[in-house]
Tab-separated table of C-alpha atoms and ligand atoms in Angstrom:
chain	number	residue	atom	x	y	z
A	1	UNK	CA	-39.824	-37.731	-28.828
A	2	UNK	CA	-40.055	-34.920	-26.288
A	3	UNK	CA	-41.696	-35.801	-23.459
A	4	UNK	CA	-42.797	-33.127	-21.218
A	5	UNK	CA	-42.775	-34.098	-17.433
A	6	UNK	CA	-45.461	-32.397	-15.274
A	7	UNK	CA	-45.768	-32.677	-11.368
A	8	UNK	CA	-48.067	-35.433	-11.467
A	9	UNK	CA	-49.245	-36.296	-15.213
A	10	UNK	CA	-46.586	-37.387	-17.872
A	11	UNK	CA	-47.891	-35.578	-21.018
A	12	UNK	CA	-46.452	-37.218	-24.205
A	13	UNK	CA	-47.202	-34.805	-26.863
A	14	UNK	CA	-47.414	-35.933	-30.625
A	15	UNK	CA	-46.365	-33.867	-33.480
A	16	UNK	CA	-49.704	-31.575	-34.681
A	17	UNK	CA	-51.252	-31.714	-37.486
A	18	UNK	CA	-51.718	-28.667	-39.724
A	19	UNK	CA	-54.655	-26.672	-39.753
A	20	UNK	CA	-56.092	-23.455	-41.124
A	21	UNK	CA	-55.929	-22.274	-38.076
A	22	UNK	CA	-53.599	-19.313	-37.372
A	23	UNK	CA	-51.512	-19.313	-34.104
A	24	UNK	CA	-50.752	-16.874	-31.855
A	25	UNK	CA	-51.378	-13.114	-32.833
A	26	UNK	CA	-48.794	-11.547	-30.572
A	27	UNK	CA	-46.008	-14.154	-30.663
A	28	UNK	CA	-46.285	-14.951	-34.590
A	29	UNK	CA	-44.056	-11.871	-35.211
A	30	UNK	CA	-40.319	-11.899	-35.178
A	31	UNK	CA	-39.550	-8.671	-33.183
A	32	UNK	CA	-36.000	-7.454	-31.455
A	33	UNK	CA	-36.641	-7.312	-27.642
A	34	UNK	CA	-35.053	-4.726	-25.698
A	35	UNK	CA	-35.272	-6.123	-22.217
A	36	UNK	CA	-32.203	-7.885	-20.538
A	37	UNK	CA	-32.323	-11.544	-20.314
A	38	UNK	CA	-33.692	-12.079	-16.778
A	39	UNK	CA	-33.743	-15.846	-16.778
A	40	UNK	CA	-30.705	-18.236	-17.616
A	41	UNK	CA	-30.984	-20.077	-20.808
A	42	UNK	CA	-28.634	-22.783	-21.067
A	43	UNK	CA	-27.407	-23.631	-24.248
A	44	UNK	CA	-28.312	-26.948	-25.564
A	45	UNK	CA	-25.872	-29.780	-25.606
A	46	UNK	CA	-25.205	-32.474	-28.351
A	47	UNK	CA	-25.811	-34.795	-25.376
A	48	UNK	CA	-29.153	-33.295	-24.820
A	49	UNK	CA	-30.479	-34.088	-28.421
A	50	UNK	CA	-31.988	-37.095	-29.424
A	51	UNK	CA	-29.647	-39.441	-31.697
A	52	UNK	CA	-32.242	-40.691	-34.002
A	53	UNK	CA	-33.458	-37.078	-35.268
A	54	UNK	CA	-31.850	-34.240	-37.229
A	55	UNK	CA	-32.050	-30.707	-35.316
A	56	UNK	CA	-34.317	-29.468	-37.925
A	57	UNK	CA	-36.632	-32.349	-37.220
A	58	UNK	CA	-36.373	-31.765	-33.705
A	59	UNK	CA	-36.825	-27.866	-34.388
A	60	UNK	CA	-40.021	-28.462	-36.080
A	61	UNK	CA	-41.408	-30.715	-33.326
A	62	UNK	CA	-40.690	-28.743	-30.562
A	63	UNK	CA	-42.368	-25.333	-32.478
A	64	UNK	CA	-45.746	-27.509	-32.589
A	65	UNK	CA	-45.984	-28.618	-29.041
A	66	UNK	CA	-44.246	-25.957	-27.280
A	67	UNK	CA	-44.945	-22.561	-26.853
A	68	UNK	CA	-41.793	-20.607	-27.839
A	69	UNK	CA	-41.836	-16.761	-26.678
A	70	UNK	CA	-40.023	-14.358	-28.895
A	71	UNK	CA	-36.370	-14.052	-27.925
A	72	UNK	CA	-35.658	-17.752	-27.619
A	73	UNK	CA	-33.813	-19.346	-30.611
A	74	UNK	CA	-34.968	-23.094	-31.231
A	75	UNK	CA	-31.201	-24.130	-31.047
A	76	UNK	CA	-31.085	-22.805	-27.738
A	77	UNK	CA	-34.128	-24.703	-26.003
A	78	UNK	CA	-33.260	-27.159	-23.284
A	79	UNK	CA	-35.832	-29.241	-21.079
A	80	UNK	CA	-35.328	-26.813	-17.786
A	81	UNK	CA	-36.478	-23.764	-19.694
A	82	UNK	CA	-40.239	-25.623	-19.851
A	83	UNK	CA	-42.107	-24.451	-16.883
A	84	UNK	CA	-43.440	-27.371	-15.239
A	85	UNK	CA	-47.120	-28.575	-15.650
A	86	UNK	CA	-46.832	-26.995	-19.133
A	87	UNK	CA	-45.727	-26.665	-22.423
A	88	UNK	CA	-44.561	-22.814	-21.889
A	89	UNK	CA	-40.912	-21.866	-22.710
A	90	UNK	CA	-39.907	-19.258	-20.663
A	91	UNK	CA	-37.781	-16.513	-22.612
A	92	UNK	CA	-35.944	-13.514	-21.881
A	93	UNK	CA	-39.386	-11.342	-21.599
A	94	UNK	CA	-40.062	-12.916	-18.376
A	95	UNK	CA	-39.847	-10.650	-15.220
A	96	UNK	CA	-40.857	-9.310	-12.323
A	97	UNK	CA	-44.489	-11.587	-11.960
A	98	UNK	CA	-45.382	-11.368	-8.202
A	99	UNK	CA	-48.551	-9.417	-7.324
A	100	UNK	CA	-47.496	-6.526	-4.662
A	101	UNK	CA	-50.585	-4.634	-4.961
A	102	UNK	CA	-53.920	-5.126	-6.382
A	103	UNK	CA	-57.251	-3.019	-6.531
A	104	UNK	CA	-60.778	-3.194	-8.140
A	105	UNK	CA	-61.290	-0.594	-10.454
A	106	UNK	CA	-64.815	-0.898	-11.816
A	107	UNK	CA	-67.367	-3.266	-13.054
A	108	UNK	CA	-68.593	-2.615	-16.670
A	109	UNK	CA	-71.595	-3.874	-18.347
A	110	UNK	CA	-70.296	-3.391	-22.017
A	111	UNK	CA	-66.602	-3.546	-23.751
A	112	UNK	CA	-66.982	0.384	-24.639
A	113	UNK	CA	-67.646	0.956	-20.757
A	114	UNK	CA	-64.032	-0.485	-19.631
A	115	UNK	CA	-61.089	1.290	-18.407
A	116	UNK	CA	-59.135	3.601	-21.118
A	117	UNK	CA	-56.031	4.117	-19.466
A	118	UNK	CA	-54.361	1.665	-22.446
A	119	UNK	CA	-52.615	-0.534	-19.644
A	120	UNK	CA	-52.175	-4.139	-20.838
A	121	UNK	CA	-54.524	-6.698	-19.768
A	122	UNK	CA	-54.934	-10.322	-19.189
A	123	UNK	CA	-58.598	-11.718	-19.196
A	124	UNK	CA	-59.731	-14.793	-17.372
A	125	UNK	CA	-62.463	-16.720	-19.101
A	126	UNK	CA	-64.287	-19.801	-18.873
A	127	UNK	CA	-67.277	-21.953	-18.128
A	128	UNK	CA	-69.643	-21.004	-15.207
A	129	UNK	CA	-68.406	-22.434	-11.974
A	130	UNK	CA	-64.865	-23.428	-13.777
A	131	UNK	CA	-62.711	-21.412	-11.311
A	132	UNK	CA	-62.158	-17.971	-12.626
A	133	UNK	CA	-62.524	-16.037	-9.643
A	134	UNK	CA	-61.022	-18.547	-7.478
A	135	UNK	CA	-57.791	-18.176	-9.848
A	136	UNK	CA	-57.830	-14.777	-9.133
A	137	UNK	CA	-57.901	-14.964	-5.603
A	138	UNK	CA	-54.861	-17.360	-5.826
A	139	UNK	CA	-52.908	-15.292	-8.151
A	140	UNK	CA	-53.375	-12.236	-5.673
A	141	UNK	CA	-53.440	-14.072	-2.534
A	142	UNK	CA	-56.230	-12.531	-1.319
A	143	UNK	CA	-59.691	-14.041	-0.633
A	144	UNK	CA	-61.904	-11.024	-1.204
A	145	UNK	CA	-60.451	-9.796	-4.211
A	146	UNK	CA	-62.501	-11.653	-6.803
A	147	UNK	CA	-66.122	-13.113	-5.224
A	148	UNK	CA	-66.402	-16.633	-5.607
A	149	UNK	CA	-69.423	-18.575	-5.106
A	150	UNK	CA	-70.862	-22.038	-5.350
A	151	UNK	CA	-73.484	-21.062	-7.087
A	152	UNK	CA	-72.520	-20.644	-10.927
A	153	UNK	CA	-73.468	-17.064	-12.839
A	154	UNK	CA	-72.205	-15.178	-9.869
A	155	UNK	CA	-69.692	-13.113	-11.759
A	156	UNK	CA	-72.128	-10.966	-14.246
A	157	UNK	CA	-69.726	-7.846	-15.233
A	158	UNK	CA	-66.299	-7.109	-17.034
A	159	UNK	CA	-64.484	-6.677	-13.465
A	160	UNK	CA	-61.139	-4.982	-13.990
A	161	UNK	CA	-58.741	-5.225	-11.162
A	162	UNK	CA	-55.515	-2.962	-11.046
A	163	UNK	CA	-52.340	-4.890	-10.309
A	164	UNK	CA	-48.914	-3.316	-8.935
A	165	UNK	CA	-50.381	0.100	-10.529
A	166	UNK	CA	-49.296	-1.063	-14.158
A	167	UNK	CA	-51.857	-3.938	-15.728
A	168	UNK	CA	-55.126	-5.155	-15.353
A	169	UNK	CA	-56.671	-8.751	-14.293
A	170	UNK	CA	-60.031	-8.903	-15.916
A	171	UNK	CA	-62.617	-11.295	-14.319
A	172	UNK	CA	-65.443	-12.057	-17.114
A	173	UNK	CA	-68.895	-13.540	-16.736
A	174	UNK	CA	-68.908	-17.401	-17.229
A	175	UNK	CA	-70.400	-18.598	-20.349
A	176	UNK	CA	-72.405	-21.897	-20.583
A	177	UNK	CA	-74.349	-21.638	-17.498
A	178	UNK	CA	-77.455	-23.575	-18.192
A	179	UNK	CA	-79.856	-21.367	-16.368
A	180	UNK	CA	-79.425	-18.252	-17.852
A	181	UNK	CA	-82.161	-17.106	-20.111
A	182	UNK	CA	-81.935	-16.564	-23.962
A	183	UNK	CA	-81.741	-13.066	-23.705
A	184	UNK	CA	-78.904	-13.348	-21.275
A	185	UNK	CA	-77.177	-16.098	-23.734
A	186	UNK	CA	-77.384	-13.274	-26.484
A	187	UNK	CA	-76.052	-10.536	-24.432
A	188	UNK	CA	-73.037	-13.038	-23.850
A	189	UNK	CA	-72.427	-13.319	-27.428
A	190	UNK	CA	-72.685	-9.782	-28.459
A	191	UNK	CA	-70.407	-9.195	-24.882
A	192	UNK	CA	-67.640	-11.407	-26.339
A	193	UNK	CA	-67.650	-10.188	-29.843
A	194	UNK	CA	-67.293	-6.531	-28.344
A	195	UNK	CA	-64.724	-7.027	-25.923
A	196	UNK	CA	-62.515	-9.680	-27.729
A	197	UNK	CA	-62.276	-8.272	-30.985
A	198	UNK	CA	-62.347	-4.501	-30.144
A	199	UNK	CA	-60.081	-4.573	-26.629
A	200	UNK	CA	-56.802	-3.450	-28.080
A	201	UNK	CA	-55.060	-3.481	-24.952
A	202	UNK	CA	-56.189	-7.366	-24.670
A	203	UNK	CA	-52.818	-8.882	-23.992
A	204	UNK	CA	-53.995	-12.575	-23.568
A	205	UNK	CA	-56.916	-14.553	-22.506
A	206	UNK	CA	-56.381	-17.440	-20.187
A	207	UNK	CA	-59.167	-19.617	-21.020
A	208	UNK	CA	-59.922	-22.085	-18.155
A	209	UNK	CA	-60.730	-25.679	-18.513
A	210	UNK	CA	-62.008	-27.332	-15.690
A	211	UNK	CA	-60.040	-30.794	-15.385
A	212	UNK	CA	-62.045	-32.395	-13.590
A	213	UNK	CA	-64.849	-33.299	-16.157
A	214	UNK	CA	-64.260	-34.645	-19.419
A	215	UNK	CA	-63.885	-32.009	-22.737
A	216	UNK	CA	-66.952	-29.962	-22.811
A	217	UNK	CA	-68.152	-28.742	-26.720
A	218	UNK	CA	-68.992	-25.406	-25.342
A	219	UNK	CA	-65.201	-24.830	-24.090
A	220	UNK	CA	-64.030	-26.346	-27.557
A	221	UNK	CA	-66.194	-24.110	-29.365
A	222	UNK	CA	-65.160	-21.155	-27.141
A	223	UNK	CA	-61.212	-22.102	-28.145
A	224	UNK	CA	-61.768	-22.362	-31.871
A	225	UNK	CA	-63.816	-19.174	-32.224
A	226	UNK	CA	-60.844	-17.345	-30.036
A	227	UNK	CA	-58.502	-19.200	-32.581
A	228	UNK	CA	-60.273	-18.353	-35.835
A	229	UNK	CA	-60.311	-14.720	-34.461
A	230	UNK	CA	-56.629	-14.582	-33.665
A	231	UNK	CA	-56.990	-13.687	-29.775
A	232	UNK	CA	-54.206	-14.984	-28.074
A	233	UNK	CA	-54.954	-17.536	-25.446
A	234	UNK	CA	-53.386	-19.832	-22.910
A	235	UNK	CA	-55.322	-22.842	-21.778
A	236	UNK	CA	-55.348	-22.887	-17.801
A	237	UNK	CA	-56.528	-26.428	-16.546
A	238	UNK	CA	-57.863	-25.628	-13.309
A	239	UNK	CA	-59.017	-28.064	-10.118
A	240	UNK	CA	-55.966	-30.347	-10.984
A	241	UNK	CA	-56.228	-31.250	-7.094
A	242	UNK	CA	-59.150	-33.448	-7.588
A	243	UNK	CA	-57.341	-36.183	-8.261
A	244	UNK	CA	-59.888	-38.457	-7.009
A	245	UNK	CA	-62.833	-37.577	-9.161
A	246	UNK	CA	-66.283	-39.085	-7.617
A	247	UNK	CA	-67.450	-40.486	-11.011
A	248	UNK	CA	-65.694	-40.314	-14.412
A	249	UNK	CA	-62.117	-39.869	-15.412
A	250	UNK	CA	-59.408	-38.367	-13.433
A	251	UNK	CA	-58.018	-35.000	-14.252
A	252	UNK	CA	-55.010	-36.205	-16.463
A	253	UNK	CA	-57.069	-38.327	-18.458
A	254	UNK	CA	-59.447	-35.439	-18.895
A	255	UNK	CA	-56.467	-33.185	-20.146
A	256	UNK	CA	-55.139	-35.570	-22.677
A	257	UNK	CA	-58.395	-36.052	-24.049
A	258	UNK	CA	-58.739	-32.042	-24.498
A	259	UNK	CA	-55.608	-31.485	-25.524
A	260	UNK	CA	-55.917	-34.267	-28.200
A	261	UNK	CA	-58.921	-32.237	-29.898
A	262	UNK	CA	-56.944	-29.129	-30.006
A	263	UNK	CA	-54.409	-30.839	-31.737
A	264	UNK	CA	-56.566	-31.324	-34.662
A	265	UNK	CA	-57.705	-27.998	-34.724
A	266	UNK	CA	-54.702	-25.697	-33.947
A	267	UNK	CA	-51.709	-25.865	-36.150
A	268	UNK	CA	-49.295	-24.852	-32.811
A	269	UNK	CA	-50.462	-25.853	-29.442
A	270	UNK	CA	-51.479	-22.535	-27.577
A	271	UNK	CA	-49.729	-22.374	-24.485
A	272	UNK	CA	-51.200	-24.367	-21.696
A	273	UNK	CA	-50.597	-24.954	-18.094
A	274	UNK	CA	-52.102	-26.802	-15.008
A	275	UNK	CA	-53.178	-25.020	-11.948
A	276	UNK	CA	-55.050	-25.455	-8.620
A	277	UNK	CA	-56.403	-22.734	-6.478
A	278	UNK	CA	-56.796	-25.272	-3.679
A	279	UNK	CA	-52.919	-26.410	-3.514
A	280	UNK	CA	-51.290	-23.452	-5.465
A	281	UNK	CA	-50.045	-25.896	-8.435
A	282	UNK	CA	-49.117	-23.733	-11.199
A	283	UNK	CA	-49.316	-20.236	-9.448
A	284	UNK	CA	-45.712	-19.142	-9.766
A	285	UNK	CA	-45.630	-20.657	-13.195
A	286	UNK	CA	-48.530	-18.898	-14.458
A	287	UNK	CA	-47.667	-15.604	-12.784
A	288	UNK	CA	-44.062	-15.844	-14.774
A	289	UNK	CA	-45.787	-16.902	-17.976
A	290	UNK	CA	-48.464	-13.792	-17.940
A	291	UNK	CA	-44.961	-11.574	-17.099
A	292	UNK	CA	-43.664	-12.445	-20.571
A	293	UNK	CA	-46.942	-12.066	-22.321
A	294	UNK	CA	-47.352	-8.602	-20.543
A	295	UNK	CA	-43.305	-7.270	-20.881
A	296	UNK	CA	-43.600	-8.487	-24.682
A	297	UNK	CA	-46.734	-6.554	-25.339
A	298	UNK	CA	-45.505	-3.569	-23.242
A	299	UNK	CA	-42.277	-2.947	-25.452
B	1	LIG	N1	-60.922	-28.608	-5.541
B	1	LIG	C1	-61.299	-27.357	-6.478
B	1	LIG	N2	-62.069	-26.157	-6.188
B	1	LIG	C2	-62.032	-25.191	-7.107
B	1	LIG	C3	-60.664	-24.957	-7.471
B	1	LIG	N3	-61.225	-23.398	-8.030
B	1	LIG	C4	-62.416	-23.312	-7.764
B	1	LIG	N4	-63.048	-24.247	-7.142
B	1	LIG	C5	-64.707	-24.310	-6.542
B	1	LIG	O1	-65.213	-23.990	-7.664
B	1	LIG	C6	-66.564	-23.190	-7.524
B	1	LIG	C7	-66.670	-22.255	-8.311
B	1	LIG	O2	-65.386	-21.333	-8.210
B	1	LIG	P1	-65.804	-19.936	-8.955
B	1	LIG	O3	-64.158	-19.189	-8.674
B	1	LIG	O4	-66.803	-19.121	-8.317
B	1	LIG	O5	-66.241	-19.782	-10.219
B	1	LIG	P2	-66.062	-19.093	-11.414
B	1	LIG	O6	-65.593	-19.736	-12.585
B	1	LIG	O7	-65.545	-17.849	-10.991
B	1	LIG	O8	-67.725	-19.038	-11.476
B	1	LIG	P3	-68.703	-17.743	-12.173
B	1	LIG	O9	-68.399	-16.235	-11.643
B	1	LIG	O10	-69.841	-18.378	-11.948
B	1	LIG	O11	-68.533	-17.729	-13.779
B	1	LIG	C8	-66.433	-22.833	-5.986
B	1	LIG	O12	-66.892	-23.746	-5.127
B	1	LIG	C9	-64.921	-23.121	-5.489
B	1	LIG	O13	-64.365	-23.196	-4.443
B	1	LIG	C10	-59.820	-25.841	-7.482
B	1	LIG	O14	-58.605	-25.163	-7.959
B	1	LIG	N5	-59.992	-26.844	-6.990
B	2	LIG	MG1	-66.702	-15.618	-10.774
C-alpha cells in the first residue's frame, strides 16, 4: 500500500469505497495539453513498484487516493511527483506559481456584482475563523491584503484580489458563525447557490478545514454539497502548526478522522494539503497546485 509521508504526519490511505458522488469536474475529462512539461516527471521503475500487486491494482489504488492531474499517465507516477504534505500529484500544467503583484479590486454583495473580465479565479471558503484571510495574506506575503481578525465574521462580502494581473483570489464570507442572524444565514445559502453554481470563471474552491478541531458537521455538509454539485474543491487543512492543542486531539488525528469520513462520501478523494499561515507550511506547494489548476483551465 502506498503511504504518503508528510512533513509531520504519515497518512496511510486505504482504498476508497465507491459512491454516487462524481469527482472533480475540471479534471474528469481527458484532454490534450499544450504547455510544455515544466516539472521533471521521472518514469516509474520496476523497483519502485510493489511486488505483491499488479500494475492495474496499483493504478486503481493510486487513482482513488491521489489527485492525478491531466497530462500525467498513471504508469509514470513516482513518489516524488506527490507534493509533500498532500495527496496532490504535480503534472505538466504546473508552472509559474509565485505571486509578484496583488491588488484589491472590489467587494461584492452578490454574485452578479463580481468582476466580469473572464479571468480565472480560485475562491477561499470555510467556517468563520478557520483562517481564510490569514491564508491569503500568507500566499501573497502581505499582512494587509485581506483583513484578519480574532472576531469571527470579519469578512462579509465577496472580495476579489487580482494576482499578477492575470487571475483572482476570492475571499468569501465564512459560514457557520453562530452569532449571525437567521436572515444572514439565509443570505449565505442564497449566495452560495448564486456564486458557486453560476460563476463560470471559478476554477476551484479551496475549502479550508481547521486541523486544530475534530471534524465539524458543517464542514462535511459543505464538502458534500460542493461534491454533489460538481464544484471542484481542494481541502486545505489550516492551523497545522497547532501541534499542542490545549484540549482535544492533535491536528494529525483530526485530519485522519476528517479524511475517513470524506472517503465514505467521495469515490475519488479530492486534493488535500496541510498548511499553516504562521509557519508557512504548505505555502509553496499550494501555490504550485493552484498554478496547475489555473493553467489547465486557461488553455
Ligand atoms: N496558529 C494559527 N492561527 C491561525 C492560522 N491561520 C489563522 N489563524 C488565526 O485564526 C484567527 C482567524 O483568522 P482569519 O484569517 O481572520 O479567519 P477567517 O476565516 O478569515 O475569518 P472570517 O473572515 O471571520 O470568516 C486569527 O486569530 C488568526 O491569527 C494558522 O495557520 N495558525
Ligand atoms: Mg476573513
